[in-house]
PDB file of C-alpha atoms in Angstrom:
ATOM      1  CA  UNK A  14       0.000   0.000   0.000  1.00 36.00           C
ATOM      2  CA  UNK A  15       0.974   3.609  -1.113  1.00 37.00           C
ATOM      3  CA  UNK A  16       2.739   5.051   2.506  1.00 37.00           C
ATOM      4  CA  UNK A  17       1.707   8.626   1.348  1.00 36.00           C
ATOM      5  CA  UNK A  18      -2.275   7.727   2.015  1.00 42.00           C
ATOM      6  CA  UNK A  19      -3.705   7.585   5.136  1.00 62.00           C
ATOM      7  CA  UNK A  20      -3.991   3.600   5.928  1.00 79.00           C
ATOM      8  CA  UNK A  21      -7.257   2.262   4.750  1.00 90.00           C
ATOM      9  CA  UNK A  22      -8.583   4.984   2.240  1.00 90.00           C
ATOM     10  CA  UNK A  23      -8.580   5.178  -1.446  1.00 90.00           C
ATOM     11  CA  UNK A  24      -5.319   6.538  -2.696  1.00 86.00           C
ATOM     12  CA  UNK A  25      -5.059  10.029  -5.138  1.00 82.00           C
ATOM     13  CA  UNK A  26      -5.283   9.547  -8.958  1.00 79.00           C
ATOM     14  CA  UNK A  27      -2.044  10.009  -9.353  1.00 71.00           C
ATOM     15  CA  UNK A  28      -0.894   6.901  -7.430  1.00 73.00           C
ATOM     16  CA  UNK A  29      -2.794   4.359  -9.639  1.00 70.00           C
ATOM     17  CA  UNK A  30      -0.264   4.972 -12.148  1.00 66.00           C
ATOM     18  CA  UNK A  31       2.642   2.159 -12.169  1.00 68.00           C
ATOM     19  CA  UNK A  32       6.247   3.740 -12.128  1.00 70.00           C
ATOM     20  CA  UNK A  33       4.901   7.359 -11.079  1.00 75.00           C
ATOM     21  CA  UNK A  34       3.948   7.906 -14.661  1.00 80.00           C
ATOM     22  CA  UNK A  35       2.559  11.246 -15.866  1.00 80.00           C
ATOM     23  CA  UNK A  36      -0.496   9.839 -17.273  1.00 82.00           C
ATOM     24  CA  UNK A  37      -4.122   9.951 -17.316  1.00 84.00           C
ATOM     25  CA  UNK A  38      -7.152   7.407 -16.496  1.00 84.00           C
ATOM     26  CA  UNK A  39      -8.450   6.116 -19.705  1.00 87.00           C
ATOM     27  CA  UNK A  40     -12.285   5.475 -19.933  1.00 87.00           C
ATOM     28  CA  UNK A  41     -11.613   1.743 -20.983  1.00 90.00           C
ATOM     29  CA  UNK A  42     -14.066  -0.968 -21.816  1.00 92.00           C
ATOM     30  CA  UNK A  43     -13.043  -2.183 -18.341  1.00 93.00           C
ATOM     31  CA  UNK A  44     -12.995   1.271 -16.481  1.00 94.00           C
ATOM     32  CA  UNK A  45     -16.700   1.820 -17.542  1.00 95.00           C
ATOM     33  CA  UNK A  46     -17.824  -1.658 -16.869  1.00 97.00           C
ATOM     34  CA  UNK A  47     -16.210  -1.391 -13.335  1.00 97.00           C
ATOM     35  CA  UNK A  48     -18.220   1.306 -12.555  1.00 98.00           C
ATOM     36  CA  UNK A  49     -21.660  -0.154 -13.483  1.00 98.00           C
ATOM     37  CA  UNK A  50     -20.569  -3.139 -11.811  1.00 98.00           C
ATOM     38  CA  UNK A  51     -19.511  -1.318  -8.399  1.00 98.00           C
ATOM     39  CA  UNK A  52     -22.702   1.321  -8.707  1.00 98.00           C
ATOM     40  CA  UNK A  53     -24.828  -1.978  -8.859  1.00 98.00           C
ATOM     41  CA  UNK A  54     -22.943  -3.702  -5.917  1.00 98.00           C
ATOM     42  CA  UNK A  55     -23.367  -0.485  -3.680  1.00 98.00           C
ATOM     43  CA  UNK A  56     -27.438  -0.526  -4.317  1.00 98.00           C
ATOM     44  CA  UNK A  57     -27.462  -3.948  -3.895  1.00 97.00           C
ATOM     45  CA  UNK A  58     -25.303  -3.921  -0.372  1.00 97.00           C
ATOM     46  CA  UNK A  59     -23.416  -7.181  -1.948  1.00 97.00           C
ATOM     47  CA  UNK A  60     -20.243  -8.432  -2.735  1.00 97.00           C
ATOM     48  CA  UNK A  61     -18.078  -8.306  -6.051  1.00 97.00           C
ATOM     49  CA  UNK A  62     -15.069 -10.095  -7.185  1.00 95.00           C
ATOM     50  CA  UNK A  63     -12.899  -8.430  -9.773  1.00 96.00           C
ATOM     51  CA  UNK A  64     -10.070 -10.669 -11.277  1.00 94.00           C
ATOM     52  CA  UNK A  65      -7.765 -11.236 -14.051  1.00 92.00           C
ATOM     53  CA  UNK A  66      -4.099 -11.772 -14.318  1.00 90.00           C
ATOM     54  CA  UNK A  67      -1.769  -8.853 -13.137  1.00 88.00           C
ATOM     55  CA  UNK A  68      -1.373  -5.631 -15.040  1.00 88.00           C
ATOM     56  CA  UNK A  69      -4.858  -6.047 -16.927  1.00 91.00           C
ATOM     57  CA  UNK A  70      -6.122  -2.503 -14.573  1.00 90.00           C
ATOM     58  CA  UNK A  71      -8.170  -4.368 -11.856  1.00 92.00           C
ATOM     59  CA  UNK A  72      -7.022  -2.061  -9.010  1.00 89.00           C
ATOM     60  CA  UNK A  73      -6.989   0.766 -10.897  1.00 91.00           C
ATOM     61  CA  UNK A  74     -10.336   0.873 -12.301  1.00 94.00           C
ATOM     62  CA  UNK A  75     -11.820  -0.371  -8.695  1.00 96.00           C
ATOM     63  CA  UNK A  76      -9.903   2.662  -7.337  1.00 94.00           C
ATOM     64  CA  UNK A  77     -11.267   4.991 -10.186  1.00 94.00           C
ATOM     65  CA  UNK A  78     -14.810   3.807 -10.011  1.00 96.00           C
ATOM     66  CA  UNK A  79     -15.124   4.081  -5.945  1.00 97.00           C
ATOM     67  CA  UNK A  80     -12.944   7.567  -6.300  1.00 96.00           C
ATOM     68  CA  UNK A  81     -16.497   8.361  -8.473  1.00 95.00           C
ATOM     69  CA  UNK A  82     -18.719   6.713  -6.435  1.00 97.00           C
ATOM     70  CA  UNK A  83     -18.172   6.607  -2.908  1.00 97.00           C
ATOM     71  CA  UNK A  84     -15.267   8.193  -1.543  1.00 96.00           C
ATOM     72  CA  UNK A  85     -15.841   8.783   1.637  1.00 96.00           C
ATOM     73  CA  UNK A  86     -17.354   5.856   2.730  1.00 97.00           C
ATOM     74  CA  UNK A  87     -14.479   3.569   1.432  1.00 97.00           C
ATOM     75  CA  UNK A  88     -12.371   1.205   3.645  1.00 97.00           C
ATOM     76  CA  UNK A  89      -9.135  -0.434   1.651  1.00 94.00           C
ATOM     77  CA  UNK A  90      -7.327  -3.445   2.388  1.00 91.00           C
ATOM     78  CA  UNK A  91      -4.476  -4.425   0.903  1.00 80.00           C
ATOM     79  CA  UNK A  92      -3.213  -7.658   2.162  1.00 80.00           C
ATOM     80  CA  UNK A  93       0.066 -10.166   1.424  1.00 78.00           C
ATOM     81  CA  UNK A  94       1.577 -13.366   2.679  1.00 78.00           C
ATOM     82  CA  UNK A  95      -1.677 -16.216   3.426  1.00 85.00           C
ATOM     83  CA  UNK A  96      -3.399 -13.610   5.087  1.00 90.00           C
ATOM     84  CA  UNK A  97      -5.414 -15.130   8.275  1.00 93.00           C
ATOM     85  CA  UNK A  98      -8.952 -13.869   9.647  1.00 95.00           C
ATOM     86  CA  UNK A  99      -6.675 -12.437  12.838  1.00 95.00           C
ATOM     87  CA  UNK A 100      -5.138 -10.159  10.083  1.00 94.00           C
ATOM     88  CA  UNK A 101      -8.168  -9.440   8.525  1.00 95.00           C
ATOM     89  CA  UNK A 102      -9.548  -7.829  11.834  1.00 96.00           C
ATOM     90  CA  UNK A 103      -6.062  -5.985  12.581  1.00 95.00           C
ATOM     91  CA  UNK A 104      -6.395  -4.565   9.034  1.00 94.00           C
ATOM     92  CA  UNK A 105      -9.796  -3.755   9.757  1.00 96.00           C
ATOM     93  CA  UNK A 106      -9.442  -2.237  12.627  1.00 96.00           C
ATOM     94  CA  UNK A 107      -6.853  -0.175  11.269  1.00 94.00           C
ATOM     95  CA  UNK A 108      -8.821   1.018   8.134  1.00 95.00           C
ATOM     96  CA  UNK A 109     -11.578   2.179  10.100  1.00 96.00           C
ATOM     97  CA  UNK A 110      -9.912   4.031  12.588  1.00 94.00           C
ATOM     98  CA  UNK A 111     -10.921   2.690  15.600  1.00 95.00           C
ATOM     99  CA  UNK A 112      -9.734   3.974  18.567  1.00 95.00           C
ATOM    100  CA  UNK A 113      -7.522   2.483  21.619  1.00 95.00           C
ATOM    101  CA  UNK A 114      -5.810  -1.014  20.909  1.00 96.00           C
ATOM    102  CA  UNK A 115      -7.294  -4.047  19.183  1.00 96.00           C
ATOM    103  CA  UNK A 116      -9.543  -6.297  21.328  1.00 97.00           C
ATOM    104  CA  UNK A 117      -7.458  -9.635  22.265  1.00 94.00           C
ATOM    105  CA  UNK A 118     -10.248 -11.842  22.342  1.00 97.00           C
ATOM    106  CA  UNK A 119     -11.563 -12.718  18.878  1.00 96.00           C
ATOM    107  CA  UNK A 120     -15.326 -12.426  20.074  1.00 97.00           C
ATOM    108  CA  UNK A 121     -14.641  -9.426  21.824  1.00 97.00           C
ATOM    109  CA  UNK A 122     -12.867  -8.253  18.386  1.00 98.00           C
ATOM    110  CA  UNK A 123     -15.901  -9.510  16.177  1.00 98.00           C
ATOM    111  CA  UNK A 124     -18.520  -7.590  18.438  1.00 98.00           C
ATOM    112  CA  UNK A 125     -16.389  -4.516  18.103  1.00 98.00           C
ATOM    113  CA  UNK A 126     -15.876  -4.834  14.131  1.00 98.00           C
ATOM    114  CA  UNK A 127     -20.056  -5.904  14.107  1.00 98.00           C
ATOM    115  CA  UNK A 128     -21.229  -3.022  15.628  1.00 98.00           C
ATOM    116  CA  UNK A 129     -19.118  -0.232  13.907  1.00 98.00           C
ATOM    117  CA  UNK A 130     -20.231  -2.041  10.727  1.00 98.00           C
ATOM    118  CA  UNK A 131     -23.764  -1.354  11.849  1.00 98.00           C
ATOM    119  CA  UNK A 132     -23.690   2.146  12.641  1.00 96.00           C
ATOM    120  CA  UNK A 133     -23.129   3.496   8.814  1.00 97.00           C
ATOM    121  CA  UNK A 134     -22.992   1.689   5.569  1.00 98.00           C
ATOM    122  CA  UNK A 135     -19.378   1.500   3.677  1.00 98.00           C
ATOM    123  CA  UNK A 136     -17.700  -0.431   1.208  1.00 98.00           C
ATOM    124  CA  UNK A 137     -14.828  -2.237   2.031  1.00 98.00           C
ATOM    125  CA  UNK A 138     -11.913  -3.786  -0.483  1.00 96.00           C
ATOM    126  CA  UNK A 139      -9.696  -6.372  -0.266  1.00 93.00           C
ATOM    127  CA  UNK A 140      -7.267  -6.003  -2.879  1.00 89.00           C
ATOM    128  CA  UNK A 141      -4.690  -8.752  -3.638  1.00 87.00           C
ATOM    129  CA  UNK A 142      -7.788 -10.972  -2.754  1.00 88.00           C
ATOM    130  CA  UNK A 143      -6.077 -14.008  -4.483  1.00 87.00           C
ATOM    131  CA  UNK A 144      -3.385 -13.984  -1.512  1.00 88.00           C
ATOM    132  CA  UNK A 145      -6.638 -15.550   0.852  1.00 88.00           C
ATOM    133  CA  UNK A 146      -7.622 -18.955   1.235  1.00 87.00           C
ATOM    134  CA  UNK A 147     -10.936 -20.388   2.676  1.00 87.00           C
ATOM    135  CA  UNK A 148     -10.980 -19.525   5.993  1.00 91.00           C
ATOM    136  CA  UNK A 149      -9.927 -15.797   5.491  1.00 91.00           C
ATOM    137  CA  UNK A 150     -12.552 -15.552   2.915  1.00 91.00           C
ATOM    138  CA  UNK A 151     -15.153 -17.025   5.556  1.00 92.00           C
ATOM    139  CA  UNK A 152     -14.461 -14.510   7.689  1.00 95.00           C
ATOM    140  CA  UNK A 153     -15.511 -11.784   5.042  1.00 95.00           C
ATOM    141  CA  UNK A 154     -19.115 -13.948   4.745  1.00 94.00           C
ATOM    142  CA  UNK A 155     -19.047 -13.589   8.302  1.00 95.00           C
ATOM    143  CA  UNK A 156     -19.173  -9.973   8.817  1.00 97.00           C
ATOM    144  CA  UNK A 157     -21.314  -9.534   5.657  1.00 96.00           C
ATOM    145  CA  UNK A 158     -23.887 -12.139   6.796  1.00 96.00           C
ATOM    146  CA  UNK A 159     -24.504 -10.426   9.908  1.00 96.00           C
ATOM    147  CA  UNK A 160     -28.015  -9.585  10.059  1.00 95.00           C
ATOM    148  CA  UNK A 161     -27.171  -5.814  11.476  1.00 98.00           C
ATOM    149  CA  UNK A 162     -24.153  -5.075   9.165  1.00 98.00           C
ATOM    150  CA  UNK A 163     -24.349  -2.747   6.564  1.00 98.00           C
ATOM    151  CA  UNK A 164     -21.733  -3.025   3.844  1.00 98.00           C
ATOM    152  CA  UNK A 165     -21.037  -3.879   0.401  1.00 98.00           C
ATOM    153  CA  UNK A 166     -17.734  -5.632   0.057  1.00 97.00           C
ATOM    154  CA  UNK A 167     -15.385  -5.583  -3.186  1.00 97.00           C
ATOM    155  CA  UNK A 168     -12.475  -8.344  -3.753  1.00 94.00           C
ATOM    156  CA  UNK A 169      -9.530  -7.348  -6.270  1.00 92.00           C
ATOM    157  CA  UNK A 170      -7.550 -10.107  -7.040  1.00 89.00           C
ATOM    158  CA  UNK A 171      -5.990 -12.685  -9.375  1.00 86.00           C
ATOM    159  CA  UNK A 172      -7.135 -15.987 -10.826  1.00 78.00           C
ATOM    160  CA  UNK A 173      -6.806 -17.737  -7.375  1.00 80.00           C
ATOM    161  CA  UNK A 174      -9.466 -15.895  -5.606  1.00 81.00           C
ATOM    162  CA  UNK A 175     -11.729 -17.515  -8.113  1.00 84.00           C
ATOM    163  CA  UNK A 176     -10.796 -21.066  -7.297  1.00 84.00           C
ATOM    164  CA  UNK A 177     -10.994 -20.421  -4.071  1.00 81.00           C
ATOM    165  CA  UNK A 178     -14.331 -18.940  -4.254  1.00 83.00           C
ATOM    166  CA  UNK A 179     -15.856 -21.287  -6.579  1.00 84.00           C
ATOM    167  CA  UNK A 180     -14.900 -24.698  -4.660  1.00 82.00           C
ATOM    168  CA  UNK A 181     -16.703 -23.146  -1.944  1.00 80.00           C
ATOM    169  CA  UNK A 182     -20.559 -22.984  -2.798  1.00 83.00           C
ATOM    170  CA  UNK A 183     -21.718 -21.403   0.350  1.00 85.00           C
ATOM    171  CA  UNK A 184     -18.690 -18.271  -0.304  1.00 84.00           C
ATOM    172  CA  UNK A 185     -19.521 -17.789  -4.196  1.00 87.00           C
ATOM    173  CA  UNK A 186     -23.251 -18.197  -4.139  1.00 91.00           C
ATOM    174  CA  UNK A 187     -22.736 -14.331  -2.030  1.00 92.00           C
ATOM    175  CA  UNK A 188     -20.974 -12.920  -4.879  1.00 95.00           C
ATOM    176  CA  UNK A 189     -23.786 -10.916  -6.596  1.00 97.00           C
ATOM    177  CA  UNK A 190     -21.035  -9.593 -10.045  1.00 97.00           C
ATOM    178  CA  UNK A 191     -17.649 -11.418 -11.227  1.00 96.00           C
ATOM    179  CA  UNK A 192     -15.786  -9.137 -13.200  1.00 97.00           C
ATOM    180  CA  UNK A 193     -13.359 -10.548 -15.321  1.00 95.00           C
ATOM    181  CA  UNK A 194     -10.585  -8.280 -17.089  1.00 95.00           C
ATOM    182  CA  UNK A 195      -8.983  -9.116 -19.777  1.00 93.00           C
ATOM    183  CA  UNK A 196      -6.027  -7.332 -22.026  1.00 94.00           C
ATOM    184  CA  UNK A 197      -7.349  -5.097 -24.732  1.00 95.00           C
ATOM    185  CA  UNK A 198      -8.233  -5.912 -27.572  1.00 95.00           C
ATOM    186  CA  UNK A 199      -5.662  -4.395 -30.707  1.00 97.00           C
ATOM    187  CA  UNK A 200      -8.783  -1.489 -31.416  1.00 96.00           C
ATOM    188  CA  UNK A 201      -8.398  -0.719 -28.166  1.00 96.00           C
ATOM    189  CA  UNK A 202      -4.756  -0.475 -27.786  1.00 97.00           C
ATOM    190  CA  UNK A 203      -4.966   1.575 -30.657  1.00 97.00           C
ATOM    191  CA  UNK A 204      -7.824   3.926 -29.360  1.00 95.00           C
ATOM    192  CA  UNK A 205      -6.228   4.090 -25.677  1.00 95.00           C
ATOM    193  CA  UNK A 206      -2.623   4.821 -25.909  1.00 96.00           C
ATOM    194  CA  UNK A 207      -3.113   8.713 -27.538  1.00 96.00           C
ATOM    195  CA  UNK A 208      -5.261   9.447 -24.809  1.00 94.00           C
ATOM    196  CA  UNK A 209      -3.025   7.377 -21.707  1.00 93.00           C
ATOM    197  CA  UNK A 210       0.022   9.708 -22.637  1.00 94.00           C
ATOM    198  CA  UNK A 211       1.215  12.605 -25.066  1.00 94.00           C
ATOM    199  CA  UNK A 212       4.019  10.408 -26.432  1.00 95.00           C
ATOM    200  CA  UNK A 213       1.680   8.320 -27.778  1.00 96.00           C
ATOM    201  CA  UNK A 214       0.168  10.990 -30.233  1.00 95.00           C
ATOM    202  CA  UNK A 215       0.577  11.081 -33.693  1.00 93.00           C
ATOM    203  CA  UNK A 216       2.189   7.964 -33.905  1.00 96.00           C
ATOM    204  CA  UNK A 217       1.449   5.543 -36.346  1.00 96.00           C
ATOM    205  CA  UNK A 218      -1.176   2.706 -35.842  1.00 97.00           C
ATOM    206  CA  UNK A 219       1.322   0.413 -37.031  1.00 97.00           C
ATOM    207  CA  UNK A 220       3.901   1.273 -34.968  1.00 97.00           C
ATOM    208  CA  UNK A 221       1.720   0.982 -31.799  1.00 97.00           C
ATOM    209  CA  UNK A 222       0.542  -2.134 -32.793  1.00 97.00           C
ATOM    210  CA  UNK A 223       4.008  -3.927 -33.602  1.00 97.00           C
ATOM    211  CA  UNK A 224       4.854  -2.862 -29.862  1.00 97.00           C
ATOM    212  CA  UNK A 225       2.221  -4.553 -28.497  1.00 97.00           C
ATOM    213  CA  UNK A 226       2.411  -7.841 -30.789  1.00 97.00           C
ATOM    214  CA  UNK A 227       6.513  -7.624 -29.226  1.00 96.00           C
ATOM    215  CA  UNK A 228       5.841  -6.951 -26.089  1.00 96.00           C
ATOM    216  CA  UNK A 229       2.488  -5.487 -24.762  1.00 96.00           C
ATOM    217  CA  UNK A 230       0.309  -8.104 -25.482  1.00 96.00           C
ATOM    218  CA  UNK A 231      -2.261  -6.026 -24.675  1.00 95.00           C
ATOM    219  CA  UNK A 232      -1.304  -6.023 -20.591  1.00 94.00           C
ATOM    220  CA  UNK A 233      -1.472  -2.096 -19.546  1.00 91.00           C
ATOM    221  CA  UNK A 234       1.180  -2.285 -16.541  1.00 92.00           C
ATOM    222  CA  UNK A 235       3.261  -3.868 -19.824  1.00 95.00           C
ATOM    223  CA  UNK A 236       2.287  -0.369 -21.795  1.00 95.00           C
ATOM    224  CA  UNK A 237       2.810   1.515 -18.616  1.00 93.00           C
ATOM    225  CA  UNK A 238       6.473   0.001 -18.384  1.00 95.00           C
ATOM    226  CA  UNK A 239       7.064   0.588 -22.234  1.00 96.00           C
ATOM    227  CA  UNK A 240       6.310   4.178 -22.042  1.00 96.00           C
ATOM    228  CA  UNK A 241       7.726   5.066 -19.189  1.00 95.00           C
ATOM    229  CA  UNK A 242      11.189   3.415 -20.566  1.00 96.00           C
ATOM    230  CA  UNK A 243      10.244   5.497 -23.882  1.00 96.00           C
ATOM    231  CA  UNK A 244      10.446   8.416 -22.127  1.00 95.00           C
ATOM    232  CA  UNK A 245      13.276   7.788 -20.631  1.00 95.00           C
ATOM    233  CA  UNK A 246      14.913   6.830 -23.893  1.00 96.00           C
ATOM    234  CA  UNK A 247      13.663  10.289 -25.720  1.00 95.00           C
ATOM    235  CA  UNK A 248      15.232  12.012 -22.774  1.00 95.00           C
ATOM    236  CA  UNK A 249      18.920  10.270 -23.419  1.00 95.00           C
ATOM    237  CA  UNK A 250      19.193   9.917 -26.842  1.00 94.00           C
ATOM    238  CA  UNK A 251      17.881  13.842 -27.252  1.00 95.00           C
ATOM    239  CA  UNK A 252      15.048  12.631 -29.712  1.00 94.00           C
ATOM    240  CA  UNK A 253      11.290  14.380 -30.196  1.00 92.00           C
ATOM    241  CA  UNK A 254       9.646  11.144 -31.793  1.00 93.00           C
ATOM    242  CA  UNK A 255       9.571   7.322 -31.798  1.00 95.00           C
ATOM    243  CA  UNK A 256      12.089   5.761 -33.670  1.00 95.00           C
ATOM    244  CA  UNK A 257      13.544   2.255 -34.374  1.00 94.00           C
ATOM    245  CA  UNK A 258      16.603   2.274 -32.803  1.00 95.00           C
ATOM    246  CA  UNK A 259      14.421   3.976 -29.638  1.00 96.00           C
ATOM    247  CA  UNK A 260      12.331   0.849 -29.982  1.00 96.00           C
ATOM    248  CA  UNK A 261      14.843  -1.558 -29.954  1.00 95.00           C
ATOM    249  CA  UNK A 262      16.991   0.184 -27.211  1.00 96.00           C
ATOM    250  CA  UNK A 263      13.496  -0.043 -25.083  1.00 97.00           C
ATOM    251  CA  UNK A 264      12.882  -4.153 -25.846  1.00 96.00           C
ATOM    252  CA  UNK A 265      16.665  -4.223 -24.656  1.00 95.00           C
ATOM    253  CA  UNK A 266      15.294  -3.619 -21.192  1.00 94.00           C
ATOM    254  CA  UNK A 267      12.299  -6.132 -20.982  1.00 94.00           C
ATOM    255  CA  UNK A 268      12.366  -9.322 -20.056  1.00 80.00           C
ATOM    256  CA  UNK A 269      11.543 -12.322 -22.543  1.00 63.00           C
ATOM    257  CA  UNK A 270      12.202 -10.470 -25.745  1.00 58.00           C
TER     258      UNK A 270
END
């Protein structure tokens, strides 16, 4: 988590973007549906899983669409390593702000979380939801199931939050949208990049397009990387548009080419 926001809320624009870029949010296929999907969730006081592989924009667009939707009544988790439900309340406890120090006693610390869950509706998100397995992902049904709670919870997270969801009937029958992302389609790539960042105007079609059959693929942390390495490149070699020996200095720093 970004340790220039305050613990537990949604971080500033400019944070969603991977290597500090100077860059805007994009109104993607997946940004838009992200915020239907989350807008329905909220009414609906359920629970949403967005996956997909890494780099494909999950956090970001959950980020962009709460940042639109509900910002101040936002809770953000971000949690690593097996998580356990004793971490969940800890990070709970934390993103809310409670006062004093954690209860030691997990009933005492379940009461506590219940009843400042009851008081207000929020939306809370777990982001790197993939790092949980069953009994972390019970505890989330827990709270939610509680008949005085009122929340709407959002999981961001790769392809092993779904198989961990899905084996367990009573856990995925809650989820009221899956979101899957995907990478973007070659139109989109196309259409996107101009608008991401100013080094990508006026360049060719053609030229975008043989970057991201290279290298890409189609994975926006991947384009993220590219042009921030681009820039760099432009910077050192004194140059004021995209050229082949620019391109070929930038594959010279990626992995796999």
């Amino acid at each position: 988590m970004n340790g220039n926001m305050t613990y537990g809320r949604l971080p500033t624009a400019s944070a969603d973007h991977f290597h500090h870029l100077d860059a805007h949010v994009v109104a993607t296929k997946a940004l838009l549906t992200t915020v239907d999907n989350i807008q329905d969730t909220i009414e609906a006081q359920g629970m949403m899983c967005a996956l997909g592989s890494a780099g494909f924009g999950k956090t970001m667009s959950v980020n962009s669409a709460l940042r639109k939707l509900a910002p101040d009544i936002t809770y953000r988790l971000e949690l690593r390593s097996g998580p356990t439900p004793r971490d969940i309340r800890h990070g709970l406890f934390k993103a809310l702000g409670l006062p004093g120090d954690p209860p030691t006693r997990p009933i005492e610390f379940d009461r506590l979380l219940k009843e400042t869950l009851s008081d207000t509706f929020r939306v809370l998100v777990c982001d790197e939801a993939q790092w949980m397995g069953r009994s972390s992902f019970e505890y989330w049904r827990h709270l939610f199931d509680d008949r005085d709670t009122k929340i709407a919870v959002i999981f961001a997270g790769g392809d092993g939050c779904y198989k961990v969801l899905k084996r367990e009937p009573m856990l995925a029958s809650r989820i009221f949208i899956w979101q899957k992302f995907t990478r973007m389609s070659e139109n989109e790539v196309v259409a996107t990049l101009p608008a991401f960042h100013s080094l990508w105007c006026g360049v060719s079609p053609n030229t975008i397009l043989g970057i991201d059959r290279a290298a890409a693929h189609g994975n926006f942390r991947n384009w993220t990387t590219i042009t921030k390495h681009m820039c760099n490149g432009m910077n050192k070699m004194k140059l004021t548009e995209i050229n082949d020996d620019l391109v070929r200095w930038v594959y010279s720093k990626l992995g796999g080419m």
